Amino acid sequence: HYSEALPEEHVPSPVHEEHFHRALARSATTVARLVGHVTDRLLATVGPRPVLVSLARGGTPVGVLVRRWAALVRGVDLPHYAMSVVRGRGVDPNALAALTSGHDPASLVFVDGWTGKGAIVDELTAGLAAHAVPAYVVALSDPAHVATLAGTREDLLVPSACLTATVCGLVSRTVRRPDLVPDGGYDGAKYYPALAGGDRTATFLDAVSARFETVAGEVAPGMAAAVTPDGPGDRRGPAYVAALARELGVGDRHRIKPGLGETTRMLLRRAPEAVLLAPDAGPDAEHLRAMCHARGVPVRELPGEAGGLPCPYRSVGLVRGRGPG
């Protein structure tokens, strides 16, 4: 299982660094605005002191930004944790037990950067239900339409998707192995001190935080409710992916990585078979075109609908299969 593998990560290439910096320059203000919307909505709906629980590791920088907005703009100090959720294995039970013993379960808010086809949200929701914990899930970009609260339901490239450990505090994705994690311990992660020279975690966080003052006037308390309604979306992302898988003849849906964030991470970490791009993918997909060209990955047009369902994504990555389907 992928959660048992300790990946080896490397210093990003100058090209990948350039993609990150371009994306950050283009969207830092937008990300700051979305952070403000979701944070203010949390304070209005969950209570004055929600407990932030980032989904490690992609959600960790976003949780930090939410905490910064609450502190810098609204003067509220929020607790913040990061918890492991493993596809096919569930939530880290020991971490969840620690959270629920130290805080009111109704105050827990689970934060991620973006949604792909909603698999992690489904895994989280099932794990929380087994422990009678409400599943309040926040995502900055929720093209899958599965989060409880989203900054936007549009497929947005969150710049932190362009890098891996070097934008997440130099830690790997989480691992769950009995020889590495003691009995009763939390899921682990590998730390990469050798990558410190290329660490862009603070670069990302500070660039977005620097826009808070600029956008604060656009994010008045109570205004966020008009941006995206509370409550889970209509799950159009998973429905579209299921229909697309049938049309492509892909039996294993784990091979399909929908959305700009997931497609980017696929090209960084996996063996890609192809990338499908919407005709109107726009500047947020420039790095995908460049990465595909550099790696010789075919780029095809993303169907505007599948099975009669409209496409909510601007890109879809297809991981190379190991056999039929």
CSV table of C-alpha atoms in Angstrom, one decimal:
chain,number,residue,atom,x,y,z
A,1,HIS,CA,0.0,0.0,0.0
A,2,TYR,CA,1.2,3.5,-0.8
A,3,SER,CA,1.0,4.5,2.8
A,4,GLU,CA,3.7,2.0,3.7
A,5,ALA,CA,6.3,3.5,1.3
A,6,LEU,CA,8.7,6.2,2.3
A,7,PRO,CA,9.2,8.3,-0.8
A,8,GLU,CA,12.5,10.0,-1.6
A,9,GLU,CA,12.0,13.6,-2.7
A,10,HIS,CA,14.5,15.9,-4.4
A,11,VAL,CA,15.2,19.6,-4.8
A,12,PRO,CA,12.7,20.9,-7.4
A,13,SER,CA,14.2,21.7,-10.8
A,14,PRO,CA,14.5,25.3,-11.8
A,15,VAL,CA,11.6,24.8,-14.2
A,16,HIS,CA,9.3,23.6,-11.4
A,17,GLU,CA,10.4,26.5,-9.2
A,18,GLU,CA,9.5,28.8,-12.0
A,19,HIS,CA,6.1,27.3,-12.3
A,20,PHE,CA,5.5,27.8,-8.6
A,21,HIS,CA,6.6,31.4,-8.6
A,22,ARG,CA,4.5,32.2,-11.6
A,23,ALA,CA,1.4,30.6,-10.1
A,24,LEU,CA,2.0,32.4,-6.8
A,25,ALA,CA,2.4,35.8,-8.5
A,26,ARG,CA,-0.7,35.2,-10.5
A,27,SER,CA,-3.0,34.0,-7.8
A,28,ALA,CA,-1.7,35.1,-4.3
A,29,THR,CA,-4.4,37.8,-4.1
A,30,THR,CA,-7.2,35.4,-5.1
A,31,VAL,CA,-6.0,32.8,-2.6
A,32,ALA,CA,-5.9,35.5,0.1
A,33,ARG,CA,-9.5,36.4,-0.7
A,34,LEU,CA,-10.6,32.8,-0.5
A,35,VAL,CA,-8.8,32.2,2.7
A,36,GLY,CA,-10.6,35.3,4.2
A,37,HIS,CA,-14.0,34.1,3.0
A,38,VAL,CA,-13.7,30.6,4.4
A,39,THR,CA,-12.2,31.8,7.7
A,40,ASP,CA,-14.9,34.4,8.3
A,41,ARG,CA,-17.6,31.8,7.4
A,42,LEU,CA,-16.1,29.4,9.9
A,43,LEU,CA,-16.1,32.0,12.7
A,44,ALA,CA,-19.7,32.8,11.9
A,45,THR,CA,-21.0,29.2,11.7
A,46,VAL,CA,-18.9,26.9,13.8
A,47,GLY,CA,-18.3,29.3,16.6
A,48,PRO,CA,-15.7,31.9,17.7
A,49,ARG,CA,-12.9,29.3,18.2
A,50,PRO,CA,-13.1,26.5,15.7
A,51,VAL,CA,-10.2,24.0,15.9
A,52,LEU,CA,-8.4,23.7,12.6
A,53,VAL,CA,-7.3,20.2,11.6
A,54,SER,CA,-5.4,20.2,8.3
A,55,LEU,CA,-5.3,17.1,6.2
A,56,ALA,CA,-1.6,16.4,6.0
A,57,ARG,CA,0.1,17.3,3.9
A,58,GLY,CA,-1.6,19.2,1.2
A,59,GLY,CA,-4.0,20.9,3.6
A,60,THR,CA,-1.3,22.0,6.1
A,61,PRO,CA,-0.2,25.3,4.4
A,62,VAL,CA,-3.9,26.2,3.9
A,63,GLY,CA,-4.6,25.6,7.6
A,64,VAL,CA,-1.7,27.9,8.5
A,65,LEU,CA,-3.2,30.6,6.2
A,66,VAL,CA,-6.6,30.2,7.8
A,67,ARG,CA,-5.1,30.5,11.2
A,68,ARG,CA,-3.1,33.6,10.1
A,69,TRP,CA,-6.2,35.3,8.8
A,70,ALA,CA,-8.1,34.7,12.0
A,71,ALA,CA,-5.2,36.1,14.0
A,72,LEU,CA,-4.1,39.0,11.8
A,73,VAL,CA,-7.4,40.2,10.4
A,74,ARG,CA,-9.9,39.2,13.1
A,75,GLY,CA,-7.8,39.0,16.2
A,76,VAL,CA,-8.7,35.4,17.0
A,77,ASP,CA,-6.1,32.8,18.0
A,78,LEU,CA,-7.2,29.4,16.7
A,79,PRO,CA,-5.6,26.0,17.5
A,80,HIS,CA,-4.2,24.2,14.5
A,81,TYR,CA,-3.2,20.6,14.0
A,82,ALA,CA,-2.4,18.4,11.0
A,83,MET,CA,-3.8,14.9,10.8
A,84,SER,CA,-3.2,12.0,8.5
A,85,VAL,CA,-5.9,10.5,6.3
A,86,VAL,CA,-4.9,7.6,4.1
A,87,ARG,CA,-6.9,6.5,1.1
A,88,GLY,CA,-8.0,2.9,1.7
A,89,ARG,CA,-6.9,2.9,5.3
A,90,GLY,CA,-8.9,5.8,6.9
A,91,VAL,CA,-8.1,8.5,9.4
A,92,ASP,CA,-5.3,8.1,11.9
A,93,PRO,CA,-7.3,6.7,14.8
A,94,ASN,CA,-4.9,7.7,17.5
A,95,ALA,CA,-4.7,11.3,16.3
A,96,LEU,CA,-8.4,11.6,16.1
A,97,ALA,CA,-8.7,10.2,19.7
A,98,ALA,CA,-6.3,12.8,20.9
A,99,LEU,CA,-8.2,15.6,19.1
A,100,THR,CA,-11.6,14.5,20.5
A,101,SER,CA,-10.3,14.1,24.0
A,102,GLY,CA,-8.8,17.6,24.0
A,103,HIS,CA,-11.5,19.5,22.2
A,104,ASP,CA,-15.3,19.5,21.6
A,105,PRO,CA,-15.7,17.3,18.5
A,106,ALA,CA,-18.3,19.8,17.2
A,107,SER,CA,-15.6,22.4,17.0
A,108,LEU,CA,-13.3,20.4,14.7
A,109,VAL,CA,-12.9,21.7,11.2
A,110,PHE,CA,-11.0,19.7,8.6
A,111,VAL,CA,-9.0,21.8,6.1
A,112,ASP,CA,-7.7,20.9,2.7
A,113,GLY,CA,-6.3,22.9,-0.2
A,114,TRP,CA,-8.4,21.4,-3.1
A,115,THR,CA,-10.5,18.4,-3.9
A,116,GLY,CA,-9.9,16.0,-6.8
A,117,LYS,CA,-12.6,13.3,-7.1
A,118,GLY,CA,-13.5,13.5,-3.4
A,119,ALA,CA,-11.9,10.2,-2.3
A,120,ILE,CA,-10.1,11.7,0.7
A,121,VAL,CA,-13.2,13.6,1.8
A,122,ASP,CA,-15.1,10.4,1.6
A,123,GLU,CA,-12.4,8.5,3.5
A,124,LEU,CA,-12.4,11.3,6.2
A,125,THR,CA,-16.2,11.4,6.4
A,126,ALA,CA,-16.5,7.6,6.9
A,127,GLY,CA,-13.8,7.6,9.6
A,128,LEU,CA,-15.3,10.5,11.5
A,129,ALA,CA,-18.8,8.9,11.4
A,130,ALA,CA,-17.4,5.8,13.0
A,131,HIS,CA,-16.3,8.0,15.9
A,132,ALA,CA,-19.5,10.2,16.0
A,133,VAL,CA,-17.5,13.2,14.9
A,134,PRO,CA,-19.2,15.7,12.6
A,135,ALA,CA,-17.5,16.0,9.2
A,136,TYR,CA,-17.1,19.8,8.5
A,137,VAL,CA,-14.7,19.9,5.6
A,138,VAL,CA,-13.2,23.1,4.2
A,139,ALA,CA,-11.4,23.4,0.9
A,140,LEU,CA,-10.2,26.5,-0.9
A,141,SER,CA,-11.0,25.0,-4.3
A,142,ASP,CA,-13.7,22.4,-4.5
A,143,PRO,CA,-14.4,21.4,-8.1
A,144,ALA,CA,-15.6,18.0,-6.9
A,145,HIS,CA,-18.4,19.7,-5.0
A,146,VAL,CA,-17.9,17.5,-1.9
A,147,ALA,CA,-16.7,20.0,0.8
A,148,THR,CA,-19.0,21.5,3.5
A,149,LEU,CA,-17.5,24.9,2.8
A,150,ALA,CA,-15.5,26.0,-0.2
A,151,GLY,CA,-13.7,29.2,-1.1
A,152,THR,CA,-14.8,28.4,-4.6
A,153,ARG,CA,-16.3,25.5,-6.4
A,154,GLU,CA,-14.2,26.3,-9.5
A,155,ASP,CA,-11.1,24.4,-10.4
A,156,LEU,CA,-8.4,26.7,-9.1
A,157,LEU,CA,-4.7,26.1,-9.1
A,158,VAL,CA,-3.5,26.6,-5.5
A,159,PRO,CA,0.2,27.5,-6.0
A,160,SER,CA,1.3,25.0,-3.3
A,161,ALA,CA,0.3,22.2,-5.6
A,162,CYS,CA,3.3,23.0,-7.8
A,163,LEU,CA,5.7,21.7,-5.2
A,164,THR,CA,5.7,18.9,-2.7
A,165,ALA,CA,7.8,18.7,0.5
A,166,THR,CA,9.4,22.1,-0.1
A,167,VAL,CA,6.1,23.9,0.3
A,168,CYS,CA,4.9,21.7,3.2
A,169,GLY,CA,7.6,22.3,5.8
A,170,LEU,CA,10.0,19.7,4.3
A,171,VAL,CA,7.9,16.7,5.3
A,172,SER,CA,6.7,13.8,3.2
A,173,ARG,CA,3.2,12.5,2.8
A,174,THR,CA,2.2,10.5,5.8
A,175,VAL,CA,3.2,6.8,6.3
A,176,ARG,CA,1.6,4.1,8.3
A,177,ARG,CA,3.9,1.2,9.1
A,178,PRO,CA,4.2,-0.8,12.3
A,179,ASP,CA,8.0,-0.9,12.1
A,180,LEU,CA,8.2,2.9,11.9
A,181,VAL,CA,5.2,4.0,14.0
A,182,PRO,CA,5.1,2.6,17.6
A,183,ASP,CA,1.9,1.0,18.8
A,184,GLY,CA,-0.4,3.7,19.9
A,185,GLY,CA,1.5,6.4,18.0
A,186,TYR,CA,0.4,8.7,15.3
A,187,ASP,CA,1.0,8.2,11.5
A,188,GLY,CA,4.5,9.4,10.6
A,189,ALA,CA,6.2,11.5,8.0
A,190,LYS,CA,9.7,11.7,6.7
A,191,TYR,CA,11.6,14.9,7.2
A,192,TYR,CA,14.0,16.1,4.5
A,193,PRO,CA,16.6,18.5,6.0
A,194,ALA,CA,18.7,18.2,2.8
A,195,LEU,CA,16.0,20.1,1.0
A,196,ALA,CA,16.1,23.1,3.3
A,197,GLY,CA,17.9,25.3,0.7
A,198,GLY,CA,14.9,25.0,-1.5
A,199,ASP,CA,12.2,25.4,1.1
A,200,ARG,CA,9.5,27.7,-0.2
A,201,THR,CA,7.0,27.1,2.6
A,202,ALA,CA,7.4,30.5,4.1
A,203,THR,CA,7.6,32.0,0.6
A,204,PHE,CA,4.1,30.7,-0.1
A,205,LEU,CA,2.6,31.6,3.3
A,206,ASP,CA,4.1,35.1,3.4
A,207,ALA,CA,3.2,36.0,-0.1
A,208,VAL,CA,-0.5,35.2,0.5
A,209,SER,CA,-0.5,36.7,4.0
A,210,ALA,CA,0.9,39.9,2.5
A,211,ARG,CA,-2.3,40.3,0.5
A,212,PHE,CA,-4.6,40.0,3.5
A,213,GLU,CA,-4.7,43.8,4.2
A,214,THR,CA,-5.4,44.4,0.5
A,215,VAL,CA,-8.5,42.1,0.4
A,216,ALA,CA,-9.7,42.6,3.9
A,217,GLY,CA,-12.2,45.3,2.8
A,218,GLU,CA,-13.7,42.9,0.3
A,219,VAL,CA,-14.2,40.2,2.9
A,220,ALA,CA,-16.6,41.8,5.4
A,221,PRO,CA,-17.9,39.5,8.1
A,222,GLY,CA,-21.1,37.8,6.9
A,223,MET,CA,-20.2,38.4,3.3
A,224,ALA,CA,-18.8,35.0,2.8
A,225,ALA,CA,-22.2,33.3,2.8
A,226,ALA,CA,-22.9,34.8,-0.6
A,227,VAL,CA,-19.8,33.3,-2.1
A,228,THR,CA,-20.5,29.6,-1.7
A,229,PRO,CA,-23.4,28.2,0.4
A,230,ASP,CA,-22.8,26.1,3.4
A,231,GLY,CA,-23.3,22.4,3.1
A,232,PRO,CA,-21.8,19.7,0.9
A,233,GLY,CA,-22.1,20.2,-2.8
A,234,ASP,CA,-23.9,18.0,-5.2
A,235,ARG,CA,-20.9,15.6,-5.8
A,236,ARG,CA,-20.8,16.4,-9.5
A,237,GLY,CA,-17.1,15.7,-9.5
A,238,PRO,CA,-17.2,12.0,-8.5
A,239,ALA,CA,-20.2,11.5,-10.8
A,240,TYR,CA,-18.3,13.0,-13.8
A,241,VAL,CA,-15.2,10.9,-13.0
A,242,ALA,CA,-17.2,7.7,-12.9
A,243,ALA,CA,-18.8,8.5,-16.3
A,244,LEU,CA,-15.4,9.5,-17.8
A,245,ALA,CA,-13.8,6.3,-16.5
A,246,ARG,CA,-16.5,4.3,-18.3
A,247,GLU,CA,-16.0,6.2,-21.5
A,248,LEU,CA,-12.2,5.8,-21.3
A,249,GLY,CA,-12.4,2.2,-20.4
A,250,VAL,CA,-10.5,2.8,-17.2
A,251,GLY,CA,-11.4,0.1,-14.6
A,252,ASP,CA,-9.4,1.6,-11.7
A,253,ARG,CA,-10.6,5.1,-10.9
A,254,HIS,CA,-7.5,5.7,-8.8
A,255,ARG,CA,-5.7,6.2,-12.1
A,256,ILE,CA,-7.8,9.3,-12.8
A,257,LYS,CA,-6.6,12.5,-11.1
A,258,PRO,CA,-9.0,15.3,-11.8
A,259,GLY,CA,-8.5,19.0,-11.2
A,260,LEU,CA,-5.5,21.3,-11.7
A,261,GLY,CA,-4.0,20.4,-8.2
A,262,GLU,CA,-4.3,16.7,-8.6
A,263,THR,CA,-3.0,16.7,-12.2
A,264,THR,CA,0.0,18.7,-11.1
A,265,ARG,CA,0.8,16.4,-8.3
A,266,MET,CA,0.4,13.4,-10.6
A,267,LEU,CA,3.1,14.9,-13.0
A,268,LEU,CA,5.4,15.5,-10.0
A,269,ARG,CA,5.1,12.1,-8.4
A,270,ARG,CA,3.6,9.5,-10.7
A,271,ALA,CA,4.1,7.8,-14.1
A,272,PRO,CA,1.6,9.7,-16.3
A,273,GLU,CA,-0.1,8.2,-19.3
A,274,ALA,CA,-1.8,11.4,-20.6
A,275,VAL,CA,-3.2,14.7,-19.5
A,276,LEU,CA,-6.6,15.9,-20.6
A,277,LEU,CA,-7.1,19.7,-20.7
A,278,ALA,CA,-10.2,21.8,-21.2
A,279,PRO,CA,-10.0,24.2,-24.2
A,280,ASP,CA,-10.5,27.1,-21.8
A,281,ALA,CA,-8.1,25.8,-19.1
A,282,GLY,CA,-6.3,29.2,-19.2
A,283,PRO,CA,-3.1,30.4,-17.6
A,284,ASP,CA,-3.4,28.1,-14.6
A,285,ALA,CA,-2.7,25.2,-17.0
A,286,GLU,CA,0.4,26.6,-18.5
A,287,HIS,CA,2.7,24.6,-16.3
A,288,LEU,CA,0.8,21.4,-17.1
A,289,ARG,CA,1.5,22.0,-20.8
A,290,ALA,CA,5.2,22.7,-20.1
A,291,MET,CA,5.6,19.7,-17.9
A,292,CYS,CA,3.9,17.4,-20.4
A,293,HIS,CA,6.1,18.7,-23.2
A,294,ALA,CA,9.3,18.1,-21.1
A,295,ARG,CA,8.3,14.6,-20.2
A,296,GLY,CA,6.7,13.6,-23.5
A,297,VAL,CA,3.3,13.1,-22.0
A,298,PRO,CA,0.4,13.3,-24.5
A,299,VAL,CA,-2.0,16.1,-24.1
A,300,ARG,CA,-5.6,15.6,-25.2
A,301,GLU,CA,-8.8,17.6,-25.0
A,302,LEU,CA,-10.9,17.1,-21.9
A,303,PRO,CA,-14.5,16.2,-22.7
A,304,GLY,CA,-16.9,18.9,-21.8
A,305,GLU,CA,-19.3,16.2,-20.6
A,306,ALA,CA,-19.3,12.5,-19.9
A,307,GLY,CA,-22.4,10.4,-19.6
A,308,GLY,CA,-24.4,13.5,-20.2
A,309,LEU,CA,-22.8,15.2,-17.1
A,310,PRO,CA,-21.0,18.5,-17.4
A,311,CYS,CA,-17.3,18.6,-16.6
A,312,PRO,CA,-16.4,20.6,-13.4
A,313,TYR,CA,-12.7,20.4,-14.0
A,314,ARG,CA,-10.1,22.2,-16.1
A,315,SER,CA,-7.8,19.2,-16.3
A,316,VAL,CA,-7.6,15.5,-15.7
A,317,GLY,CA,-4.5,13.4,-15.3
A,318,LEU,CA,-4.4,9.7,-16.2
A,319,VAL,CA,-1.9,7.6,-14.4
A,320,ARG,CA,-0.2,4.9,-16.4
A,321,GLY,CA,-1.9,1.5,-15.9
A,322,ARG,CA,-0.1,-1.7,-15.0
A,323,GLY,CA,-2.4,-3.8,-17.2
A,324,PRO,CA,-5.8,-3.9,-18.8
A,325,GLY,CA,-8.1,-1.2,-17.5
